[in-house]
Coordinates of C-alpha atoms and ligand atoms in Angstrom, one line a residue:
M1 CA 55.0 -24.1 233.4
Q2 CA 52.0 -25.9 231.9
E3 CA 51.1 -24.0 228.8
L4 CA 48.1 -21.6 228.7
D5 CA 45.1 -22.0 226.7
L6 CA 45.0 -18.4 225.9
K7 CA 47.0 -15.4 226.8
I8 CA 45.9 -11.5 226.3
S9 CA 49.0 -9.6 226.0
G10 CA 50.2 -5.7 226.1
G11 CA 46.8 -4.4 227.3
T12 CA 45.8 -2.0 230.5
V13 CA 44.0 -4.1 232.8
A14 CA 41.0 -1.7 234.7
N15 CA 39.3 -3.7 237.4
S16 CA 36.7 -2.0 239.9
A17 CA 39.4 0.0 242.3
D18 CA 42.8 -0.5 240.0
T19 CA 44.3 -0.1 236.2
F20 CA 47.3 -1.6 235.4
R21 CA 49.3 -2.8 232.4
A22 CA 49.9 -7.1 232.7
D23 CA 49.1 -10.0 230.7
I24 CA 46.4 -12.4 231.6
G25 CA 46.7 -15.9 231.4
I26 CA 43.9 -18.2 231.1
R27 CA 43.7 -22.3 231.5
D28 CA 40.5 -24.7 231.7
G29 CA 38.3 -21.5 231.8
R30 CA 39.6 -19.9 234.3
I31 CA 42.4 -16.6 234.7
V32 CA 45.7 -18.7 236.2
A33 CA 48.6 -15.7 235.4
I34 CA 48.4 -12.1 236.0
G35 CA 51.9 -10.1 235.2
K36 CA 54.5 -10.2 232.8
S37 CA 56.5 -13.3 231.5
L38 CA 53.7 -16.1 231.4
G39 CA 54.7 -18.2 229.3
E40 CA 53.8 -20.3 226.4
A41 CA 50.1 -20.2 225.1
R42 CA 48.0 -21.6 222.3
R43 CA 47.0 -18.4 221.6
T44 CA 48.0 -14.9 222.2
I45 CA 45.4 -12.1 221.5
D46 CA 47.4 -8.8 221.3
A47 CA 45.9 -6.1 223.2
S48 CA 48.0 -3.2 222.3
G49 CA 46.3 0.2 222.9
K50 CA 43.2 -1.8 224.3
L51 CA 41.5 -1.8 227.2
V52 CA 40.9 -5.1 229.1
L53 CA 37.9 -5.0 230.9
P54 CA 35.9 -7.7 233.0
G55 CA 33.5 -9.3 230.8
G56 CA 30.0 -6.9 231.9
I57 CA 27.4 -8.2 233.7
E58 CA 23.6 -7.7 232.5
A59 CA 21.7 -7.3 235.8
H60 CA 18.2 -6.1 234.5
C61 CA 16.7 -7.6 230.9
H62 CA 13.7 -9.2 229.8
I63 CA 14.7 -12.2 227.6
E64 CA 11.7 -14.7 226.0
Q65 CA 9.2 -13.4 228.9
E66 CA 5.4 -13.2 228.7
S67 CA 4.7 -10.3 229.9
S68 CA 1.6 -9.9 232.3
G69 CA -0.6 -9.3 229.3
G70 CA 0.7 -12.2 227.1
I71 CA 3.1 -10.4 224.9
M72 CA 6.6 -12.3 224.2
T73 CA 9.2 -10.0 224.4
S74 CA 10.9 -10.3 220.5
D75 CA 14.0 -11.5 221.6
D76 CA 14.7 -15.0 223.0
Y77 CA 17.8 -16.5 224.6
W78 CA 19.7 -17.0 221.2
S79 CA 18.9 -13.5 220.0
G80 CA 19.1 -11.4 223.5
S81 CA 22.4 -13.5 224.4
V82 CA 24.3 -12.6 220.7
S83 CA 23.4 -9.2 221.3
A84 CA 24.6 -8.4 225.2
A85 CA 27.7 -10.3 224.1
F86 CA 28.0 -8.1 221.1
G87 CA 27.9 -5.4 223.4
G88 CA 30.9 -6.6 225.4
N89 CA 28.8 -8.7 228.2
T90 CA 29.6 -12.3 229.3
C91 CA 27.0 -12.9 231.9
F92 CA 23.1 -11.7 232.3
V93 CA 20.8 -12.2 234.7
P94 CA 17.1 -11.8 232.8
F95 CA 13.9 -12.7 234.4
A96 CA 11.5 -15.9 235.5
A97 CA 8.5 -14.5 236.0
Q98 CA 5.7 -16.1 237.7
H99 CA 2.2 -15.0 236.5
R100 CA -0.4 -15.8 238.6
G101 CA -1.7 -19.2 239.9
N102 CA 2.0 -20.5 237.9
R103 CA 4.5 -22.5 240.6
L104 CA 8.1 -21.1 241.1
K105 CA 9.1 -24.5 240.3
D106 CA 7.1 -25.2 236.8
V107 CA 8.0 -21.1 236.2
L108 CA 11.8 -22.2 236.8
E109 CA 12.0 -25.4 234.9
T110 CA 10.8 -23.2 231.5
Y111 CA 13.2 -20.7 232.3
H112 CA 15.8 -22.9 232.6
G113 CA 14.9 -25.1 229.4
R114 CA 14.9 -21.6 227.3
A115 CA 18.3 -20.6 228.2
S116 CA 20.3 -23.5 228.5
S117 CA 19.2 -24.6 224.7
K118 CA 20.4 -20.9 223.4
S119 CA 22.4 -18.7 225.9
V120 CA 25.7 -18.0 224.5
I121 CA 27.0 -16.3 227.6
D122 CA 26.4 -17.6 231.2
Y123 CA 23.0 -16.8 232.7
S124 CA 21.0 -16.6 236.1
F125 CA 17.7 -15.7 236.9
H126 CA 15.5 -13.5 239.1
L127 CA 12.3 -14.3 240.1
I128 CA 9.5 -12.1 239.5
V129 CA 6.9 -13.1 242.3
S130 CA 3.2 -12.1 241.6
D131 CA 1.6 -14.6 243.7
P132 CA 3.0 -15.2 246.9
T133 CA 0.6 -17.7 248.7
Q134 CA 1.9 -19.8 251.7
D135 CA 3.4 -22.6 249.7
V136 CA 5.6 -19.7 247.8
L137 CA 6.8 -18.4 250.6
Q138 CA 7.5 -20.8 252.8
N139 CA 8.6 -23.8 250.0
E140 CA 9.4 -22.5 247.0
L141 CA 11.4 -19.2 247.5
P142 CA 13.5 -20.9 249.8
R143 CA 14.1 -23.5 248.0
A144 CA 15.1 -21.5 244.6
I145 CA 17.0 -19.5 247.0
E146 CA 18.6 -22.6 247.6
Q147 CA 19.4 -23.7 244.0
G148 CA 21.4 -19.8 243.3
I149 CA 18.1 -17.6 242.7
T150 CA 19.0 -15.3 245.5
S151 CA 17.0 -12.0 243.9
F152 CA 13.4 -11.6 243.2
K153 CA 11.7 -9.0 241.2
I154 CA 7.8 -7.4 243.2
Y155 CA 5.6 -4.9 240.9
M156 CA 3.8 -1.9 242.8
T157 CA 2.0 -1.8 239.8
Y158 CA 0.4 -3.4 237.5
D159 CA -2.8 -4.8 238.2
R160 CA -1.6 -8.6 237.5
L161 CA 2.1 -8.8 239.0
I162 CA 1.4 -6.1 241.8
V163 CA 1.6 -7.2 245.5
D164 CA 0.4 -5.5 248.3
D165 CA 2.2 -4.0 251.3
A166 CA 1.1 -6.9 253.3
Q167 CA 2.5 -9.5 250.7
M168 CA 5.7 -6.9 250.7
L169 CA 6.2 -7.4 254.3
E170 CA 6.1 -11.5 253.7
I171 CA 8.4 -11.4 251.0
F172 CA 11.0 -9.3 252.3
S173 CA 11.3 -11.4 255.2
V174 CA 11.2 -14.5 253.7
A175 CA 14.0 -12.9 251.5
K176 CA 15.9 -12.0 254.7
R177 CA 15.8 -15.0 256.5
H178 CA 17.1 -17.3 253.7
G179 CA 19.6 -14.1 252.0
A180 CA 17.9 -12.9 249.2
L181 CA 17.5 -9.5 248.0
T182 CA 14.1 -8.3 246.8
M183 CA 14.7 -6.3 243.7
I184 CA 11.4 -3.2 243.2
H185 CA 9.5 -1.8 240.7
A186 CA 8.1 1.6 242.5
E187 CA 5.5 3.3 241.0
N188 CA 1.8 3.8 242.8
N189 CA -0.5 1.6 241.4
A190 CA -3.6 4.1 242.1
M191 CA -1.9 7.4 240.8
I192 CA -1.3 5.7 237.4
K193 CA -4.8 4.6 236.9
W194 CA -6.5 7.5 238.0
M195 CA -4.4 9.8 235.7
S196 CA -4.6 7.3 233.0
G197 CA -8.3 7.7 233.4
K198 CA -8.5 10.6 233.4
L199 CA -6.6 11.2 230.0
V200 CA -8.2 8.5 228.3
D201 CA -11.4 10.1 229.1
G202 CA -10.6 13.1 227.9
G203 CA -9.6 11.7 224.6
H204 CA -5.9 12.0 225.1
V205 CA -4.5 8.7 224.0
A206 CA -1.5 9.3 222.2
P207 CA 1.9 8.2 223.2
R208 CA 2.8 11.4 224.6
Y209 CA 0.5 10.8 227.3
H210 CA 1.8 7.9 228.8
A211 CA 4.6 10.0 230.5
L212 CA 1.7 12.4 232.2
S213 CA -0.4 9.3 233.0
H214 CA 2.9 8.1 235.9
P215 CA 3.7 11.1 237.6
R216 CA 7.1 11.8 238.9
V217 CA 5.7 11.5 242.6
A218 CA 4.2 7.9 242.0
E219 CA 8.0 6.9 242.0
A220 CA 8.4 9.0 244.7
E221 CA 5.4 7.9 247.2
A222 CA 6.1 4.0 245.9
I223 CA 9.7 4.0 246.4
N224 CA 9.3 5.6 250.3
R225 CA 6.5 3.2 250.8
A226 CA 9.4 0.3 249.7
I227 CA 11.8 1.6 251.4
A228 CA 9.8 2.4 254.9
L229 CA 8.8 -1.5 254.6
A230 CA 11.9 -3.0 253.9
S231 CA 13.7 -1.3 257.0
F232 CA 11.2 -1.9 259.0
L233 CA 12.6 -5.4 258.7
D234 CA 15.9 -4.5 257.8
A235 CA 15.5 -6.3 254.4
P236 CA 18.0 -5.3 251.7
I237 CA 16.2 -4.4 248.6
L238 CA 17.0 -2.5 245.5
I239 CA 15.1 0.0 243.6
V240 CA 15.0 -0.9 240.0
H241 CA 15.0 1.6 237.4
V242 CA 14.7 4.8 239.1
S243 CA 13.8 7.6 236.4
T244 CA 13.4 10.6 238.9
E245 CA 15.6 12.4 241.0
A246 CA 13.2 12.5 243.5
G247 CA 13.4 8.7 243.9
A248 CA 17.6 9.0 243.9
R249 CA 16.9 11.3 246.6
L250 CA 15.2 9.4 248.8
I251 CA 17.3 5.8 247.9
A252 CA 20.6 8.2 249.1
K253 CA 18.8 9.4 252.1
A254 CA 18.3 6.1 253.3
R255 CA 21.8 4.9 252.6
Y256 CA 22.5 7.7 254.4
A257 CA 20.7 6.5 257.3
G258 CA 21.8 3.4 256.9
H259 CA 18.9 0.9 255.6
K260 CA 20.5 -1.8 253.2
V261 CA 19.2 0.1 249.7
F262 CA 20.4 0.0 246.6
G263 CA 19.4 1.7 243.6
E264 CA 19.8 1.1 239.9
T265 CA 19.5 3.6 237.0
C266 CA 19.5 2.6 232.8
P267 CA 20.3 4.2 230.1
Q268 CA 17.1 5.5 228.6
Y269 CA 16.8 8.1 231.9
M270 CA 20.0 9.1 230.9
F271 CA 20.1 9.7 227.2
L272 CA 16.3 10.1 226.1
H273 CA 13.7 12.1 226.8
A274 CA 9.8 13.0 226.9
E275 CA 9.4 14.7 223.6
Q276 CA 10.8 11.4 222.1
M277 CA 6.9 10.0 222.6
D278 CA 5.5 13.1 220.5
L279 CA 6.7 11.6 216.9
P280 CA 4.7 11.5 214.5
D281 CA 2.0 8.6 213.7
M282 CA 2.6 6.0 216.8
H283 CA 6.1 6.2 216.1
G284 CA 6.1 7.7 220.2
A285 CA 4.8 4.3 221.3
K286 CA 8.6 3.3 220.4
F287 CA 9.8 4.9 223.3
C288 CA 7.2 4.4 225.4
C289 CA 8.6 2.3 228.7
S290 CA 7.6 2.6 232.0
P291 CA 8.7 4.6 234.8
P292 CA 8.6 6.7 231.6
L293 CA 11.3 9.0 230.0
R294 CA 11.3 12.3 231.9
D295 CA 12.3 15.4 230.5
R296 CA 15.9 16.5 229.3
A297 CA 16.9 18.5 233.1
S298 CA 16.1 14.8 234.7
R299 CA 18.7 13.2 232.6
D300 CA 21.1 15.5 233.9
E301 CA 19.7 15.1 237.4
I302 CA 20.1 11.4 237.0
W303 CA 23.6 11.2 235.7
R304 CA 24.7 13.3 238.8
C305 CA 23.1 10.7 240.6
L306 CA 25.1 7.9 238.7
Q307 CA 28.2 9.8 239.2
N308 CA 27.6 10.1 242.9
G309 CA 27.2 7.1 243.5
T310 CA 23.7 7.1 244.6
F311 CA 23.4 4.4 241.7
Q312 CA 25.0 1.1 242.4
V313 CA 23.6 -0.7 239.0
Y314 CA 23.0 0.6 235.2
S315 CA 21.1 -1.9 233.8
S316 CA 19.3 -2.0 230.1
D317 CA 16.4 -3.1 231.2
H318 CA 16.1 -4.3 227.9
A319 CA 12.1 -5.4 227.0
P320 CA 12.3 -5.7 223.6
Y321 CA 9.0 -5.2 221.7
R322 CA 9.0 -4.6 218.0
Y323 CA 7.0 -1.7 216.3
D324 CA 4.1 -3.7 214.9
S325 CA 1.3 -6.7 215.8
T326 CA 3.7 -8.7 217.9
G327 CA 5.1 -6.4 220.3
K328 CA 4.0 -2.2 221.1
L329 CA 0.9 -2.4 218.4
H330 CA -0.2 -5.4 220.1
A331 CA -3.7 -4.2 220.6
G332 CA -4.0 -2.7 216.8
P333 CA -2.3 0.3 214.4
T334 CA -3.4 3.1 216.6
P335 CA -3.4 1.9 220.5
D336 CA -4.5 4.5 223.0
F337 CA -1.4 4.5 225.2
P338 CA -2.0 2.1 228.4
K339 CA -2.4 -0.6 225.7
I340 CA 1.3 0.0 224.3
A341 CA 3.7 -2.4 225.4
N342 CA 6.0 -0.8 227.6
G343 CA 9.6 -0.9 227.3
L344 CA 12.6 -0.1 225.1
P345 CA 15.2 -2.6 224.1
G346 CA 19.1 -1.5 225.0
I347 CA 21.0 -4.9 225.9
E348 CA 23.6 -4.1 223.1
L349 CA 24.1 -0.3 223.9
R350 CA 23.9 -0.6 227.5
L351 CA 27.9 -0.4 227.9
P352 CA 29.0 1.2 224.9
L353 CA 26.5 4.4 225.4
L354 CA 28.3 4.5 229.1
F355 CA 31.9 4.2 228.0
S356 CA 30.7 6.7 225.0
E357 CA 29.4 9.3 227.0
G358 CA 30.8 8.3 230.3
Y359 CA 34.0 7.3 230.7
R360 CA 35.0 8.9 227.0
K361 CA 33.5 12.4 228.2
G362 CA 35.2 12.5 231.7
R363 CA 31.9 12.0 233.3
I364 CA 32.9 8.9 235.4
S365 CA 36.2 7.2 235.8
L366 CA 37.2 4.0 234.1
N367 CA 37.4 1.7 237.3
H368 CA 33.7 3.3 237.9
F369 CA 32.5 2.3 234.5
V370 CA 33.7 -0.9 235.4
Q371 CA 31.8 -1.2 238.6
L372 CA 28.6 -0.3 236.7
A373 CA 29.7 -2.8 233.9
A374 CA 30.5 -5.6 236.4
G375 CA 31.6 -5.1 239.5
N376 CA 29.2 -4.0 241.6
V377 CA 26.3 -6.3 240.0
S378 CA 28.9 -9.4 241.0
R379 CA 28.8 -8.1 244.1
I380 CA 25.6 -7.2 245.2
Y381 CA 23.5 -10.2 243.3
G382 CA 25.6 -13.0 244.9
L383 CA 28.0 -13.9 241.7
E384 CA 31.5 -11.9 242.9
H385 CA 33.2 -15.8 243.7
R386 CA 32.8 -16.4 239.5
K387 CA 32.3 -13.0 238.3
G388 CA 32.8 -9.2 238.0
S389 CA 36.9 -8.5 238.0
I390 CA 40.0 -9.7 236.4
T391 CA 41.5 -11.4 239.3
E392 CA 43.1 -15.3 239.7
G393 CA 41.3 -17.8 239.9
K394 CA 38.0 -15.9 238.5
D395 CA 36.0 -17.3 235.3
A396 CA 38.0 -15.8 232.6
D397 CA 35.1 -13.3 231.4
I398 CA 36.9 -10.5 229.7
A399 CA 36.0 -7.7 227.0
I400 CA 38.7 -6.4 225.4
W401 CA 37.8 -2.5 224.8
D402 CA 39.2 -0.4 221.3
P403 CA 38.7 2.7 223.3
E404 CA 39.1 5.2 219.6
Q405 CA 36.8 2.9 217.6
R406 CA 34.3 5.5 216.7
R407 CA 30.6 3.8 215.6
V408 CA 27.1 6.0 215.0
V409 CA 24.5 3.5 215.7
R410 CA 22.4 1.7 213.3
A411 CA 19.5 -0.9 214.3
A412 CA 20.8 -2.8 211.2
D413 CA 24.0 -3.1 212.7
L414 CA 22.6 -4.9 216.4
H415 CA 22.4 -8.2 216.9
D416 CA 19.0 -8.5 218.7
N417 CA 15.5 -9.3 217.3
M418 CA 14.1 -5.7 216.9
E419 CA 14.1 -3.5 213.8
F420 CA 14.4 0.0 215.6
T421 CA 16.5 1.2 218.5
P422 CA 15.6 3.8 220.4
Y423 CA 19.3 5.3 220.1
E424 CA 19.5 5.5 216.4
G425 CA 22.4 7.8 214.7
M426 CA 23.7 8.1 217.9
E427 CA 28.3 8.3 218.4
I428 CA 29.8 6.2 220.3
E429 CA 33.3 6.2 220.8
G430 CA 34.8 2.9 222.1
W431 CA 33.4 -0.3 221.3
P432 CA 34.1 -3.5 222.7
V433 CA 35.9 -5.4 219.9
T434 CA 36.8 -9.0 221.8
V435 CA 34.4 -10.6 223.8
I436 CA 35.8 -13.9 226.3
R437 CA 33.7 -15.8 228.0
R438 CA 35.0 -18.6 230.3
G439 CA 38.4 -18.4 228.4
E440 CA 36.5 -19.2 225.2
V441 CA 36.4 -15.9 222.7
I442 CA 32.6 -15.7 221.6
V443 CA 33.2 -12.1 219.7
E444 CA 35.7 -11.5 217.6
N445 CA 36.1 -9.6 214.0
N446 CA 32.6 -8.5 214.3
E447 CA 31.7 -12.2 214.3
L448 CA 30.1 -14.3 216.3
K449 CA 32.1 -17.4 217.6
A450 CA 30.1 -19.2 220.2
G451 CA 27.9 -21.8 220.1
R452 CA 24.5 -21.8 220.9
G453 CA 23.7 -23.1 224.4
S454 CA 27.4 -22.5 225.4
G455 CA 26.2 -20.4 228.4
E456 CA 25.8 -22.2 232.0
F457 CA 23.8 -21.6 234.1
I458 CA 25.2 -19.9 237.6
A459 CA 24.2 -20.7 240.7
R460 CA 24.2 -17.4 242.8
R461 CA 25.4 -17.0 246.6
K462 CA 23.1 -15.9 249.1
I463 CA 23.1 -11.7 249.6
D464 CA 25.8 -11.6 252.2
T465 CA 24.9 -7.9 253.6
T466 CA 27.8 -8.9 256.1
G467 CA 29.3 -5.1 257.0
M468 CA 26.4 -3.2 255.5
P469 CA 24.3 -0.6 258.0
G470 CA 21.0 -1.5 259.3
T471 CA 19.3 -1.4 262.3
L472 CA 16.1 -3.5 263.2
A473 CA 13.1 -1.1 263.7
P474 CA 12.2 -1.5 268.1
E475 CA 8.9 -2.9 268.0
L476 CA 10.9 -6.3 266.1
D477 CA 14.1 -6.4 268.5
P478 CA 13.7 -9.3 271.2
D479 CA 15.6 -6.5 273.7
R480 CA 13.7 -3.7 273.2
N481 CA 9.5 -5.3 273.0
F482 CA 9.1 -7.1 276.0
G483 CA 11.2 -10.5 274.4
V484 CA 8.8 -11.2 271.1
D485 CA 10.2 -13.1 269.1
L486 CA 8.8 -12.6 265.7
G487 CA 11.8 -15.1 263.9
L488 CA 13.3 -12.5 261.8
Ligands
URP501 O1 8.6 -0.5 230.7 C1 9.4 -1.2 231.4 N1 10.4 -1.1 232.1 N2 9.1 -2.8 230.8 C2 9.6 -3.4 231.5 C3 9.2 -4.4 232.9 C4 9.5 -3.7 233.8 O2 8.5 -3.5 234.5 O3 10.7 -3.8 234.1
ZN502 ZN1 9.8 -3.0 236.4
ZN503 ZN1 12.1 -4.6 233.7

């Protein structure tokens, strides 16, 4: 038998559906053997007492991305990927953002350039589509899908990004026809603008008013509309960063009714709460994100919806803006809340938080943790042929977790380019101690071992809706609409 490059021995292995004791043999970046007595290896890692899990896949993060207001995130593909790696991730899918007037070809070229020279973990991109011209719809999006960019994000709010209902239908129909998934930032723009205007006019400009300006019903209305538009065409969608139980219930109901709808939530809606926006001076700005943090009761509801499977995806929505003039305070030292840069960091803590508070505290099983860390995302976003499980033939992307290791979160210990973390002081039990990407140890003994730019672009597969429920609206079904073919 040919010598292995690496063997991981003595650990407990867990995938999305099963947990077993086995050694893992790795050669040429792939998992080539799982079992006992795997033979000689150039290097053996002793994982006794540890959990051997698929490397995490972070599916929602903003890295080296200009916001629509022109502010650059503080993390580039170096610091962002290093931070992700220390948090147990071996792959991520940040956004490549189209701003109005941009050609998708140029956007993708820019982001490929940013990632390829810096990322230490593997990567793909979701395309943010803010300008769905005929050329974008007919040529550029289908071409991007052929290149392995098989998901888009659209916004139902933010004046510079918003797409209207008609544009949503156009984007959904392209996604459906060509095998892509549309991710949706679902908040009602008019409600947010109306509330923001009233609050600012009344002099209520402190960070805490950010939450009031994004009412819960604004999220529910937009989710409801997005589901109606997508299910009309039977197109698959994923509602990102859901913050309310009302929103989660709409997703659950749509899934129950047989629509192709997925849901995502994020650690901020499970571990933080709206009172944190009320810190003295402008420190509340550190907790401003959209949708906003809700009250403590909402956190329990979001946890419940994670436990019961309403959310298939759990992502950080890492949107790092420092507490200075480059980020949160870009509009001055005491900006009105609508001018505070929106977003929270969390790429390194996403998995440790869930491991500790979810798995270790008995809220979710170890296999459910793996589903949320990597398994579900690999399936939903077309990465399953390479990633998301410890299986022979797949990339050797593995995080070895010490379930007993305790740490207190300190911003200074994290590897992103931020000077604060909203999770400061939290106690975490369980940490990824060794991280392996395509067979190469990239984090070990608290040290980075990977070379800059050693991550690779992964072309994702088209979204496979086989076996998903769903029905075309009768008005679109040639069997029921007098034979009119609408080309879907
Ligand atoms: O506040 C947030 N989430 N900022 C990042 C941008 C987005 O909409 O995901
Ligand atoms: Zn968003
Ligand atoms: Zn986001």
